[in-house]
Coordinates of C-alpha atoms (C1' of nucleotides) in Angstrom, one line a residue:
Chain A
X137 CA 2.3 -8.4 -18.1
X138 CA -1.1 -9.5 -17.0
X139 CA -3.7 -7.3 -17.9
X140 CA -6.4 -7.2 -15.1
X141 CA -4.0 -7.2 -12.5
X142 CA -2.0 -3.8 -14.4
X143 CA -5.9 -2.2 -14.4
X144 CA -6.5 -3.0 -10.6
X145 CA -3.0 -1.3 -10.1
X146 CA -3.9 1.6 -12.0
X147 CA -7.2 2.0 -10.5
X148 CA -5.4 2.2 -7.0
X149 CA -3.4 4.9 -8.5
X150 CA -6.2 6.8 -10.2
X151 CA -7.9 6.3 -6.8
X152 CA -4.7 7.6 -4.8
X153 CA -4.9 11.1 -6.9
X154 CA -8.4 12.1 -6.7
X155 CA -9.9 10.7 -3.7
X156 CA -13.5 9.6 -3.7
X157 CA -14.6 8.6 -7.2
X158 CA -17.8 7.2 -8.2
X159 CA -17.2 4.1 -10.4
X160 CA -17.8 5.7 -13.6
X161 CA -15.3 8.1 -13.2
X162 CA -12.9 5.9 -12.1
X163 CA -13.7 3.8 -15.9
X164 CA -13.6 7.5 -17.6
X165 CA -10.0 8.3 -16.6
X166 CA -8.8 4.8 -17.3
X167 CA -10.9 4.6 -20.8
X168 CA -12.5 1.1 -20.0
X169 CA -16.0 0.4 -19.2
X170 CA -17.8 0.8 -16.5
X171 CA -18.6 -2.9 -15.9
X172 CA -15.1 -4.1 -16.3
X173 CA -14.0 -1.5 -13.8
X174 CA -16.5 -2.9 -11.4
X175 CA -15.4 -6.3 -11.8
X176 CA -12.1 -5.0 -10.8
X177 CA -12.8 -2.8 -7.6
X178 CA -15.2 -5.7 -6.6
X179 CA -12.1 -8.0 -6.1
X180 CA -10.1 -5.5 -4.5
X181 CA -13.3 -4.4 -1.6
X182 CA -12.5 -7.8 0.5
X183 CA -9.1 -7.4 0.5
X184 CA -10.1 -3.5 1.7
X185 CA -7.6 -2.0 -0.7
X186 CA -10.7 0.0 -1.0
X187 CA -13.6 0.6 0.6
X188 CA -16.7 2.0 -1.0
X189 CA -18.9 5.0 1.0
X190 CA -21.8 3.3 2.3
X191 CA -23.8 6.6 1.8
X192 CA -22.8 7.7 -2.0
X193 CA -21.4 4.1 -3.2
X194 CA -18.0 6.2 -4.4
X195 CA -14.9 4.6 -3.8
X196 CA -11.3 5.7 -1.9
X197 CA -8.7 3.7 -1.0
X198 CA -8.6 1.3 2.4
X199 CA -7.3 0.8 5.3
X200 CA -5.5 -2.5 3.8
X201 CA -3.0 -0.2 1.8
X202 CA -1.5 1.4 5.2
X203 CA -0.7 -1.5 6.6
X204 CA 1.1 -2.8 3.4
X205 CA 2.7 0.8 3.8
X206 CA 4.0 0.5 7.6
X207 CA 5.6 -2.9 6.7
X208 CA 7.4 -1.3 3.7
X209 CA 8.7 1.1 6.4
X210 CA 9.9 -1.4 8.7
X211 CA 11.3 -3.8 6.5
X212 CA 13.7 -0.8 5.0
X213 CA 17.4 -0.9 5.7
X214 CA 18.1 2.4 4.5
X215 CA 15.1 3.6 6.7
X216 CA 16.8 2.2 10.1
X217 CA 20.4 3.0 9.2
X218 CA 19.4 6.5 8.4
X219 CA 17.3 7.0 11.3
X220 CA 20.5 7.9 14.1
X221 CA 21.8 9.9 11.3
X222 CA 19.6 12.0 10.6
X223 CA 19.0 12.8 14.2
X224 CA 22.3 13.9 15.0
X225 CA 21.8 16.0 11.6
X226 CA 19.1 17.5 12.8
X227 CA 20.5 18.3 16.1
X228 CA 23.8 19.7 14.6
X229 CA 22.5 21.6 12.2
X230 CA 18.7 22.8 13.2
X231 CA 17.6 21.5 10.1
X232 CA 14.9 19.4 9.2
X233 CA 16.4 15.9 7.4
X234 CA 14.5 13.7 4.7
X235 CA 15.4 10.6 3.3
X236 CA 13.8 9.5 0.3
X237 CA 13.9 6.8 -2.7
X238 CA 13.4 6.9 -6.3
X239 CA 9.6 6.1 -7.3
X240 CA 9.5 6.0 -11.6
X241 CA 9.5 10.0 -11.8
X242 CA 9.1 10.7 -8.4
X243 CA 10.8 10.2 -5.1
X244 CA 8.8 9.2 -1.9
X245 CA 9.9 10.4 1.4
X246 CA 10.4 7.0 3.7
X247 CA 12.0 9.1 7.1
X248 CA 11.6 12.3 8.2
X249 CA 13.2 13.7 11.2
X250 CA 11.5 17.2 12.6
X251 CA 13.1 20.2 13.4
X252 CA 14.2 20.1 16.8
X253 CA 12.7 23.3 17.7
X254 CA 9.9 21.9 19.3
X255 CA 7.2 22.9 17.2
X256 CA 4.5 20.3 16.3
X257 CA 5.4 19.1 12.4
X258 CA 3.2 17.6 10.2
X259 CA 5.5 14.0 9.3
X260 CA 6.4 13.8 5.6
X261 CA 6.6 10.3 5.2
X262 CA 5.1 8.9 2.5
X263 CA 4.7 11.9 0.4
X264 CA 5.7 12.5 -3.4
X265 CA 8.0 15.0 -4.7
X266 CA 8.7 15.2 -8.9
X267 CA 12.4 14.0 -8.6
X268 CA 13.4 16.7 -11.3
X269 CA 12.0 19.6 -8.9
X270 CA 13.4 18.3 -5.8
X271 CA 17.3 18.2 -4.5
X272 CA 16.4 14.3 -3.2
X273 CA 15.4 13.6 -6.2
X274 CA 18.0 15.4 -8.6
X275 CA 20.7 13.5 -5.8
X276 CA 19.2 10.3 -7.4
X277 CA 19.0 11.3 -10.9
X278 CA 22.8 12.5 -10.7
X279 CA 23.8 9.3 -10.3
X280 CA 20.9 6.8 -11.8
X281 CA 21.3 6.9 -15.8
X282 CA 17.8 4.6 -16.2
X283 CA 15.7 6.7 -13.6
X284 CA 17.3 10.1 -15.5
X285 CA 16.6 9.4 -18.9
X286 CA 12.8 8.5 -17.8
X287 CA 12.4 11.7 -15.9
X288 CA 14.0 13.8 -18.5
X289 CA 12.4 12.1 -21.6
X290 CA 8.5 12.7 -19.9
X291 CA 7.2 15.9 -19.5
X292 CA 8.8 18.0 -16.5
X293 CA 5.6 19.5 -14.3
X294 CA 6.2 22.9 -13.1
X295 CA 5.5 22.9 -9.1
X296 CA 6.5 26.3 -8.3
X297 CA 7.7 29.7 -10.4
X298 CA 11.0 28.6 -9.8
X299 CA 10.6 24.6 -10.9
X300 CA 13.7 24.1 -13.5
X301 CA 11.5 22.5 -16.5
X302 CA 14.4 22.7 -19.1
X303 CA 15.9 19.7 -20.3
X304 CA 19.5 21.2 -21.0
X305 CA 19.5 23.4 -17.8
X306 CA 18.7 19.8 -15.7
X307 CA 21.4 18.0 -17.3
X308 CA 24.0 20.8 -16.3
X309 CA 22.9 20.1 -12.9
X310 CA 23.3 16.9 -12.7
X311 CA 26.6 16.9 -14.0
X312 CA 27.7 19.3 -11.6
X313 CA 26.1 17.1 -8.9
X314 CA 28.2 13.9 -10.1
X315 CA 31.4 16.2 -9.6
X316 CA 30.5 17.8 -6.0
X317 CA 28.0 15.0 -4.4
X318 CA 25.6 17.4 -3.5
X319 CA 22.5 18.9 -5.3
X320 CA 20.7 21.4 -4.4
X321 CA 17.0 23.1 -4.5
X322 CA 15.8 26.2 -4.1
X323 CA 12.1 26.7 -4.0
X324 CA 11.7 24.8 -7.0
X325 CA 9.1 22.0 -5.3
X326 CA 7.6 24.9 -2.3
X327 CA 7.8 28.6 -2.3
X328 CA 10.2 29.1 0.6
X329 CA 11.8 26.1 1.2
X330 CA 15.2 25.0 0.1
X331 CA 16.7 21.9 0.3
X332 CA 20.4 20.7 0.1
X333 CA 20.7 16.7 -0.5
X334 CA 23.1 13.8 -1.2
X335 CA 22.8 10.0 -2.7
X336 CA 23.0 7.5 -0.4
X337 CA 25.0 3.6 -2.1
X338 CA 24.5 0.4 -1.2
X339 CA 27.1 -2.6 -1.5
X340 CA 26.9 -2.6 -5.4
X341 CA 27.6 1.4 -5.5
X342 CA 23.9 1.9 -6.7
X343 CA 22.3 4.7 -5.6
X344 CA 19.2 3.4 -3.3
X345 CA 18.4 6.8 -1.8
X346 CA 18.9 10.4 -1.0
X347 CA 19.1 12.5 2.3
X348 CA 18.5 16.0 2.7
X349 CA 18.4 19.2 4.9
X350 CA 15.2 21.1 4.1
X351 CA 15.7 24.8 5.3
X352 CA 13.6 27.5 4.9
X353 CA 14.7 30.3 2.3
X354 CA 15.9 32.9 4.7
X355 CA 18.4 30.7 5.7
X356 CA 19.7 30.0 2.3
X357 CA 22.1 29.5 1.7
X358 CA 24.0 27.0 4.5
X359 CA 26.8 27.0 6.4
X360 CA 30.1 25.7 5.2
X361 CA 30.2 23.1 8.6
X362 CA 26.6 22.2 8.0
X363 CA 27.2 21.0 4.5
X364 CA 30.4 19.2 5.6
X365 CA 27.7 17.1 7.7
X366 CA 25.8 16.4 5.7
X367 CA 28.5 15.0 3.3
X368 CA 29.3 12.4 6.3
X369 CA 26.3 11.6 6.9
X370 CA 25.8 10.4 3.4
X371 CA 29.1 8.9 3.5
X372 CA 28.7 7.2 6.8
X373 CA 25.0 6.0 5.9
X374 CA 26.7 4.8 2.1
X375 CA 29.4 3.2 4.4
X376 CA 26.7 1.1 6.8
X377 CA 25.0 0.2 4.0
X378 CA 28.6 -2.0 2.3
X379 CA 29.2 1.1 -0.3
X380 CA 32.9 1.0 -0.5
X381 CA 33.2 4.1 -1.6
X382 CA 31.3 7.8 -1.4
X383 CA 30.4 9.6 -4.1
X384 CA 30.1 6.5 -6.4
X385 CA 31.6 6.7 -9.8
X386 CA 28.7 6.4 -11.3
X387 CA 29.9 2.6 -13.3
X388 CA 27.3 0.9 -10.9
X389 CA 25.0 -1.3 -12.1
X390 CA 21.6 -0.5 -12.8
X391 CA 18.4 -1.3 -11.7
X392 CA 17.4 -3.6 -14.7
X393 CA 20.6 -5.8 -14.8
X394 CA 18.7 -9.4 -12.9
X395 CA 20.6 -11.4 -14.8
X396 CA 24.1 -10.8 -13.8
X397 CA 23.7 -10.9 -10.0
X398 CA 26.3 -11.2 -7.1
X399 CA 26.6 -11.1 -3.4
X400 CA 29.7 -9.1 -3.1
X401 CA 30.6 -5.7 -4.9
X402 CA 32.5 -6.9 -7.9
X403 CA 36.3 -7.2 -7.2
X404 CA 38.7 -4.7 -9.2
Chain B
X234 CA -14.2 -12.0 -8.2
X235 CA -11.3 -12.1 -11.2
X236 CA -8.7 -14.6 -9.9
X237 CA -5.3 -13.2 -10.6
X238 CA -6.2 -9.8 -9.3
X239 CA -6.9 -11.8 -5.6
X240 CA -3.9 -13.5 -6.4
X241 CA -2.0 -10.2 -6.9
X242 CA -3.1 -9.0 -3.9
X243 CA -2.8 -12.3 -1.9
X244 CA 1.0 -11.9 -3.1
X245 CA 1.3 -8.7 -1.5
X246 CA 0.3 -10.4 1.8
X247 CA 2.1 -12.7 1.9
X248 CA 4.7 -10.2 1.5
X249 CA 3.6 -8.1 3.9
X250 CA 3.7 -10.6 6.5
X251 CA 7.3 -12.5 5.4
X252 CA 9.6 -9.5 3.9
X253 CA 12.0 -11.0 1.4
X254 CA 10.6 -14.2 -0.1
X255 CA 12.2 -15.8 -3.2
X256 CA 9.7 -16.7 -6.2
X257 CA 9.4 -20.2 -4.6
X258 CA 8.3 -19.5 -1.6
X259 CA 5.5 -17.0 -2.5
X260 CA 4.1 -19.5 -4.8
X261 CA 4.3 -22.4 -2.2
X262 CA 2.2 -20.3 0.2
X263 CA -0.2 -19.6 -1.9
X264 CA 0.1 -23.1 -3.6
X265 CA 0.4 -21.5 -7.2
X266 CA 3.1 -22.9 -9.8
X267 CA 6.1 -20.6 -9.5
X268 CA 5.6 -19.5 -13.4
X269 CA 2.2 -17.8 -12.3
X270 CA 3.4 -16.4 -9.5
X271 CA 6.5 -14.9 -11.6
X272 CA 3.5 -13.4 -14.3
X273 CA 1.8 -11.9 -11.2
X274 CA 5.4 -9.9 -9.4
X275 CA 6.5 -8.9 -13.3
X276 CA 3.0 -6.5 -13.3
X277 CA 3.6 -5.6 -10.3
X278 CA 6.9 -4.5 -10.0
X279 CA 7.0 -1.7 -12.5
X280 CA 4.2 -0.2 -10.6
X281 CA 7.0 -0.4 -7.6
X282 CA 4.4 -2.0 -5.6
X283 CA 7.3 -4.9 -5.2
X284 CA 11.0 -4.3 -5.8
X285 CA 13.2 -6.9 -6.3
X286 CA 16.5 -7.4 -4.3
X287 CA 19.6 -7.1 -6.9
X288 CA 21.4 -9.6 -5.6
X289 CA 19.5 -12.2 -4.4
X290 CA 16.6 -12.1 -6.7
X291 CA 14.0 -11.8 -3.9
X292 CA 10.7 -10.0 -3.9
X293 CA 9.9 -7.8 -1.4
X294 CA 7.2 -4.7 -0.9
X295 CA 8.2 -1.5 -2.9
X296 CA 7.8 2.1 -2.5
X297 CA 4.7 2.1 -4.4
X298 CA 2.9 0.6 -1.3
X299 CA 4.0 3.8 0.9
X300 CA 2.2 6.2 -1.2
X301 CA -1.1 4.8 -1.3
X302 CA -1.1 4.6 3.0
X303 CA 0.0 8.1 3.1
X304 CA -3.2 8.9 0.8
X305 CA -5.5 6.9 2.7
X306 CA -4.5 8.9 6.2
X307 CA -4.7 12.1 4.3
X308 CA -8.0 11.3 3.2
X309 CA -9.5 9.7 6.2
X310 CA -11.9 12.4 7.9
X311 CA -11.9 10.2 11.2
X312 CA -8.3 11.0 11.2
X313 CA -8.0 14.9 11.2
X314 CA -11.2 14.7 13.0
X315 CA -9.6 12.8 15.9
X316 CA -6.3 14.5 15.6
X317 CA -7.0 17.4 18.0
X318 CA -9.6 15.6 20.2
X319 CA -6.4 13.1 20.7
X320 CA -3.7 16.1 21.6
X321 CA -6.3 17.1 24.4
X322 CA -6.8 13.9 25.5
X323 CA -3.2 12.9 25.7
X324 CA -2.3 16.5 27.4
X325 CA -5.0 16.1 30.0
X326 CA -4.2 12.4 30.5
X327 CA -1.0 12.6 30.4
X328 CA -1.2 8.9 28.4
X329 CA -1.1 7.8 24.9
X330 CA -3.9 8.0 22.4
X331 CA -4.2 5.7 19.6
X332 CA -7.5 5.7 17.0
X333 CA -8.2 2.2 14.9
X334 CA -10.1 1.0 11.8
X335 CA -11.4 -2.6 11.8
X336 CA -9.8 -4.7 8.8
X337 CA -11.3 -8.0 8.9
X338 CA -10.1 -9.3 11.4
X339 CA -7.7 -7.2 13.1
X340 CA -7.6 -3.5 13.8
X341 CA -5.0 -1.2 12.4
X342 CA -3.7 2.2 13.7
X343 CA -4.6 5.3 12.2
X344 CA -3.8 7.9 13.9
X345 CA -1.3 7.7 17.7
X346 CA -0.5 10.4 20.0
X347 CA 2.4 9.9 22.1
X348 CA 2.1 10.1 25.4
X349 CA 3.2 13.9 26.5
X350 CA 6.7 13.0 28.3
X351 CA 8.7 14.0 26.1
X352 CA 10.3 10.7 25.5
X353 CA 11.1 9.2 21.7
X354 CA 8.6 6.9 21.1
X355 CA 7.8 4.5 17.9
X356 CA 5.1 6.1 16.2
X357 CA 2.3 3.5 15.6
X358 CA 0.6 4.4 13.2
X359 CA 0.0 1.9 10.5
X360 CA 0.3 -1.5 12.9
X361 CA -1.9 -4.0 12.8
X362 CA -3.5 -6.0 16.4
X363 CA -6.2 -9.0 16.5
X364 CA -9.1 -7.3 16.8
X365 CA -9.8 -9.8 19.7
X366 CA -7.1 -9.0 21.5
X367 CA -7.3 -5.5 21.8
X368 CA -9.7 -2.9 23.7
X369 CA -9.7 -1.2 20.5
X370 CA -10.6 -3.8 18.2
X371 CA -13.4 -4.9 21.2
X372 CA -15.1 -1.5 21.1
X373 CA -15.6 -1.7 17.6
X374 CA -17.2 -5.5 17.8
X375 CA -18.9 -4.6 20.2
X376 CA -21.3 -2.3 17.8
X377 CA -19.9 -4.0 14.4
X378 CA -22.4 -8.1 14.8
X379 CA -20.5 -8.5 11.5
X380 CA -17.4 -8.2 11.8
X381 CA -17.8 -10.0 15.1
X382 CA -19.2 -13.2 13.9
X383 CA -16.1 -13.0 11.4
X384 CA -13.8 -12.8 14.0
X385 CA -15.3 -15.1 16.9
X386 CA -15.9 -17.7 13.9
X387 CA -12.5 -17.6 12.9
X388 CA -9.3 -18.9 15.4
X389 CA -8.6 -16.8 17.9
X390 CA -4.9 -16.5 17.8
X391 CA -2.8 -15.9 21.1
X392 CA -0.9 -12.7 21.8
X393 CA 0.5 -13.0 24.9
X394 CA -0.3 -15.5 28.3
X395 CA -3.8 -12.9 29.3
X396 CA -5.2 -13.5 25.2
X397 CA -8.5 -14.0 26.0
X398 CA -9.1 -16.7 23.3
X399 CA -12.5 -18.3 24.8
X400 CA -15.9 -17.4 22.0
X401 CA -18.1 -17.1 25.3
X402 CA -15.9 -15.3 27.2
X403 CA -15.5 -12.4 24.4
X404 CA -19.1 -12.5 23.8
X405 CA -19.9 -11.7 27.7
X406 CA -17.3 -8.8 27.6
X407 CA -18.9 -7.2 24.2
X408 CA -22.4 -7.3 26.1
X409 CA -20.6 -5.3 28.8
X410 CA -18.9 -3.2 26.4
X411 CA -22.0 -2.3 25.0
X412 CA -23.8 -1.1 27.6
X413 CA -20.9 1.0 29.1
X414 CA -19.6 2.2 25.9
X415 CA -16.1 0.9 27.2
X416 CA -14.3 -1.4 26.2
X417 CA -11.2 -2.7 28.2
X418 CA -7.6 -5.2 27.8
X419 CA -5.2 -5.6 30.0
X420 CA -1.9 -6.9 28.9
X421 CA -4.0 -9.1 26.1
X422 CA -1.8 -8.0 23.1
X423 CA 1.3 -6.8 24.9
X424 CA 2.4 -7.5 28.4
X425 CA 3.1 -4.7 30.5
X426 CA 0.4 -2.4 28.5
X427 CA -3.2 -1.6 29.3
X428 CA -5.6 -0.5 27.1
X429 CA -9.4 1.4 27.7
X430 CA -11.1 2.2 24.4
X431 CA -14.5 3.6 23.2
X432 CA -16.3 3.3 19.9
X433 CA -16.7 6.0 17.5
X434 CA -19.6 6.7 15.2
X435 CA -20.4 8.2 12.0
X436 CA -23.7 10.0 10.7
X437 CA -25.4 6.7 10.2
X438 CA -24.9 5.4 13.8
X439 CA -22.2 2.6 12.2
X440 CA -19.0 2.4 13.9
X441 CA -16.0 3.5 11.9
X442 CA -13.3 3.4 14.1
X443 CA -12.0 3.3 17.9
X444 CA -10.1 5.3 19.8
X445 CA -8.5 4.2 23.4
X446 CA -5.8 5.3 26.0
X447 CA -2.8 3.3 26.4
X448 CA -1.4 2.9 30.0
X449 CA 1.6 0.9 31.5
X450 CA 0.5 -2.1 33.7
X451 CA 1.4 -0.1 36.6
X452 CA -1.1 3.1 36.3
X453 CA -3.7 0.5 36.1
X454 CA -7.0 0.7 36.7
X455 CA -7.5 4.2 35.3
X456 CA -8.8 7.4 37.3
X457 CA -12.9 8.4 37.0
X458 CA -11.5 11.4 36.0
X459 CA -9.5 9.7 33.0
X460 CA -12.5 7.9 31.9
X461 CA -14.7 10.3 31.7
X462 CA -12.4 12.0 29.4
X463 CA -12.7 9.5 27.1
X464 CA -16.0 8.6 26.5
X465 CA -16.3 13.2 26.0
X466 CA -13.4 12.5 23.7
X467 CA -15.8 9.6 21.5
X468 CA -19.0 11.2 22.0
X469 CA -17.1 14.6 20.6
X470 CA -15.8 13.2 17.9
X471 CA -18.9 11.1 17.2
X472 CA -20.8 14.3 16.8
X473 CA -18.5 15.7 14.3
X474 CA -18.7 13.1 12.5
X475 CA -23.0 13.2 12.1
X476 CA -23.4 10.7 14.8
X477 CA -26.9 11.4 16.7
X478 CA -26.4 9.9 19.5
X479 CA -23.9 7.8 21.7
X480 CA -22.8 5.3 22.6
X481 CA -24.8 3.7 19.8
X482 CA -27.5 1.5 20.0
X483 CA -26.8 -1.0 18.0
X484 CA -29.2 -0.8 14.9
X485 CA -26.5 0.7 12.5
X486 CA -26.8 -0.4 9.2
X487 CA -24.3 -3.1 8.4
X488 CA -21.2 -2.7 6.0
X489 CA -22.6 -5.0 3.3
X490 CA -26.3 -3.1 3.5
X491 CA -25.1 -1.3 0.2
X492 CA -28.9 -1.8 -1.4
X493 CA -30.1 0.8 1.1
X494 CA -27.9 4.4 0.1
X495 CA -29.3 7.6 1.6
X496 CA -26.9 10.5 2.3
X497 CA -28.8 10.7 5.9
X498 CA -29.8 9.1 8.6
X499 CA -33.2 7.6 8.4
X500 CA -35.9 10.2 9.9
X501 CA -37.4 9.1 12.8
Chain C
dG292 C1' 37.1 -28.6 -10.0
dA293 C1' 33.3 -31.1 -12.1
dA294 C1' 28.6 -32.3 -11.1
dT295 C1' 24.3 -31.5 -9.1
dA296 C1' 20.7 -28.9 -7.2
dT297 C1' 18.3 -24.7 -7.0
dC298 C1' 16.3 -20.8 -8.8
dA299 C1' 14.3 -17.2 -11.7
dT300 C1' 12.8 -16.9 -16.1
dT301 C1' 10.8 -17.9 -20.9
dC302 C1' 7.8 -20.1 -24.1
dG303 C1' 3.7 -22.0 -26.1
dA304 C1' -0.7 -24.8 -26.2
dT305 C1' -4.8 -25.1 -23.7
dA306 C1' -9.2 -23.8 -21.9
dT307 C1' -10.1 -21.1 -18.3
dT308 C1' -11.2 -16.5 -17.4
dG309 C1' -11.8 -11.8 -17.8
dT310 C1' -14.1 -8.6 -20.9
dC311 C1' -17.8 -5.8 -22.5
dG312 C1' -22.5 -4.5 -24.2
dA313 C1' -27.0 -4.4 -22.8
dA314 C1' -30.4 -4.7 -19.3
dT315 C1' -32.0 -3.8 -14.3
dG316 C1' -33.4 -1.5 -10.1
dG317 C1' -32.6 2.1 -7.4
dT318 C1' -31.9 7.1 -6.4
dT319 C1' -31.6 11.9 -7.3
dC320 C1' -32.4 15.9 -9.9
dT321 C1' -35.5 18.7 -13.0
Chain D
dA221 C1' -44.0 12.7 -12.4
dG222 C1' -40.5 12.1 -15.6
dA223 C1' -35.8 11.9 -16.9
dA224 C1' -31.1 11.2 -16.1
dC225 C1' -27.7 9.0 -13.6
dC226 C1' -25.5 5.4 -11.3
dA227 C1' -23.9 1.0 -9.5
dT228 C1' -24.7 -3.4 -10.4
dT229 C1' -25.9 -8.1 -12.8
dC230 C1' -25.9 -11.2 -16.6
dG231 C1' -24.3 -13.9 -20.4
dA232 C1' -21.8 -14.9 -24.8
dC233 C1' -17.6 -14.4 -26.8
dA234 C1' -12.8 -14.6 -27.5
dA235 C1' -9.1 -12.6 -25.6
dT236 C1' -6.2 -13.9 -21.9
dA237 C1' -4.1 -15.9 -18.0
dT238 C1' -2.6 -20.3 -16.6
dC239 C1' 0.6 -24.1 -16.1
dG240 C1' 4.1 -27.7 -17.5
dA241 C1' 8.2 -28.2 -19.4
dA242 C1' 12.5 -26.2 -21.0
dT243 C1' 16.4 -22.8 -20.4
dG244 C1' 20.3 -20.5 -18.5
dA245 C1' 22.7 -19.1 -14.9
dT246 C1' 24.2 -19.4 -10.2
dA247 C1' 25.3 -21.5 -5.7
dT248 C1' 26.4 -25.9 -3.5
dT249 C1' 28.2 -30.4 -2.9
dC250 C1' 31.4 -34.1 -3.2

DNA sequence: GAATATCATTCGATATTGTCGAATGGTTCT
DNA sequence: AGAACCATTCGACAATATCGAATGATATTC
């Protein structure tokens, strides 16, 4: 691992959770001084990962990191095969739909379809839920072995009164979601908001992703018919994507293995 | 400038502009032996700012990248300053509003409106267009001498057959631009679409951004009424944003003036 | 089906390169 | 007016990234 470029990396992340730092905080929170931190922040300025406020001299992220952002989006499979989906989700069941993917402890939300009441929504793309306190991310976890152990072995933030933060209590979940296919939230990550998701597979049977109905708590919890739709839709997006079969067994490979690779889903 | 942090970054442009690159190819473009590129992806793919395919063992921009966009919007006060200014605009228009950043030499999206049909459309935010070939990107040189002799220095790259790709040409339409505080394109970065634009300011007089109206070919020229609209729309959001005056005049301090910090602008 | 070409990856010697402490000039607060 | 803070510059040192060659494994070709 090269070091400077693992410091510019996590100066961009220091930088994406407090916005607007002078440079000597940014060397305080990553324990390096503040001439070494400059020397990094001054390569990243061209590029405009980050720009520095011509009026205090603090520093925030660019407008280079967006673009690098919207090409992630389009370049997504999962993204444009979930995208009809979760439309005709939404319009079945009222709901609104997220798809997300696993992000170290976190998952990130890469589609979002609104409500289809009408109602302006803020879009939730790109934003970053704790996997353990979310029903995307516990979809994941269910059925990732690497990406669970990591979450459960760190500390488990608490997001909301109700955020499940015990180890044991987590792993009973989980287990129950590799049996049904379906994990669920409620109000763990936002008071009043409950969530009912499922794993998405690629052609290997990994799990690449998660899709879920977000509904508010007075409609917890959901309809028989609107859960059976959501199933499908997992199934049909898992399908698209070469998954051969929906819920995976959970034998698939994991994110580490490079050094056995193959084209095809490995015969039986 | 510390050299394998550029290269980092260089590596996520490349990626950015071809998705899915083996090892080999990133290091030909950037004319690096494939060993240092492989150092350079290995830092920067447990950050997830890369991922890399299973199967194929090609590179590609990770989740990581998505993050730190949705940050930067969130945190851009020319954004939610615009955001409402652009609902009234598109409402009374009836056309789409887009607002741009410069970034070198292009412009990239920040912040789109739809145009009130009704109709699905592709949100925008996050693209990237030649500043040159766009009214928005010519609003902004038009106030912004540096970044203009950076663009009009560098190759003028072709969008479509109307590009206009001639230095003296562009200069003559920036004079124009600024003294209307308009700046116009019509079918220069995609056919069939029109574009009027109009600088906007911050407290120090600099321009930080654009915002223009998007029209088909066909509602083309744009009403008095329509334009008048706009330039309320910039001045408005100028104004919120500690702008004095505008259009601007043109003495703004430049981007790389960071010698000269003062939290206002200079008493008169 | 054996042989070749391609590719990602590892390793280790080299000197290039990033690192860090101290100093500077500017600005803001007391 | 003085003190404190801050971004920035500089230069010497050695830690560190770099690159060529080697490896193993996989597709491709004949």
């Amino acid at each position: 691992m090269i070091q400077s470029i693992d410091r510019a990396l996590r100066v961009l992340t220091v930088l994406a959770g407090d916005h607007r730092l002078s440079l000597g905080e940014i060397a305080q929170r990553l324990d390096l001084p503040p001439s070494t931190v400059h020397g990094i922040v001054r390569t990243l300025l061209p590029h405009r990962m980050v720009v520095q406020e011509h009026d205090s001299g603090h520093y925030r992220l660019g407008p280079a990191v967006l673009t690098l952002g919207n090409v992630y989006l389009d370049t997504l499979e999962l993204r444009s095969r979930v995208a009809p989906w979760a439309e005709d989700l939404a319009r079945r069941t009222g709901l609104a739909v997220r798809t997300a993917v696993m992000l170290v402890e976190d998952v990130v939300v890469v589609h979002h379809e609104p409500r289809p009441d009408g109602s302006r929504q803020m879009p939730e793309v790109g934003i970053v839920i704790p996997a353990h306190a979310s029903a995307l991310g516990k979809a994941l976890l269910a059925f990732d072995d690497e990406a669970a152990e990591t979450v459960l072995g760190g500390p488990l933030r608490s997001m909301s009164g109700d955020t499940v933060t015990d180890v044991r209590a987590l792993r009973g979940q989980l287990k129950t979601i590799r049996q049904t296919g379906l994990a669920e939230e409620v109000e763990e990550a936002v008071l009043g908001e409950c969530e009912l998701a499922a794993v998405l597979c690629d052609r290997l049977g990994s799990p690449v992703g998660a899709i879920g109905l977000v509904a508010p708590a007075e409609e917890w919890p959901l309809d028989a018919a609107v859960v059976t739709a959501l199933r499908t839709a997992a199934r049909s997006v898992s399908r698209e994507l070469g998954a051969t079969s929906w819920p995976p067994h959970g034998d698939a490979p994991k994110a580490s293995d490079m050094g056995t690779r193959r084209k095809r889903p490995r015969p039986a």
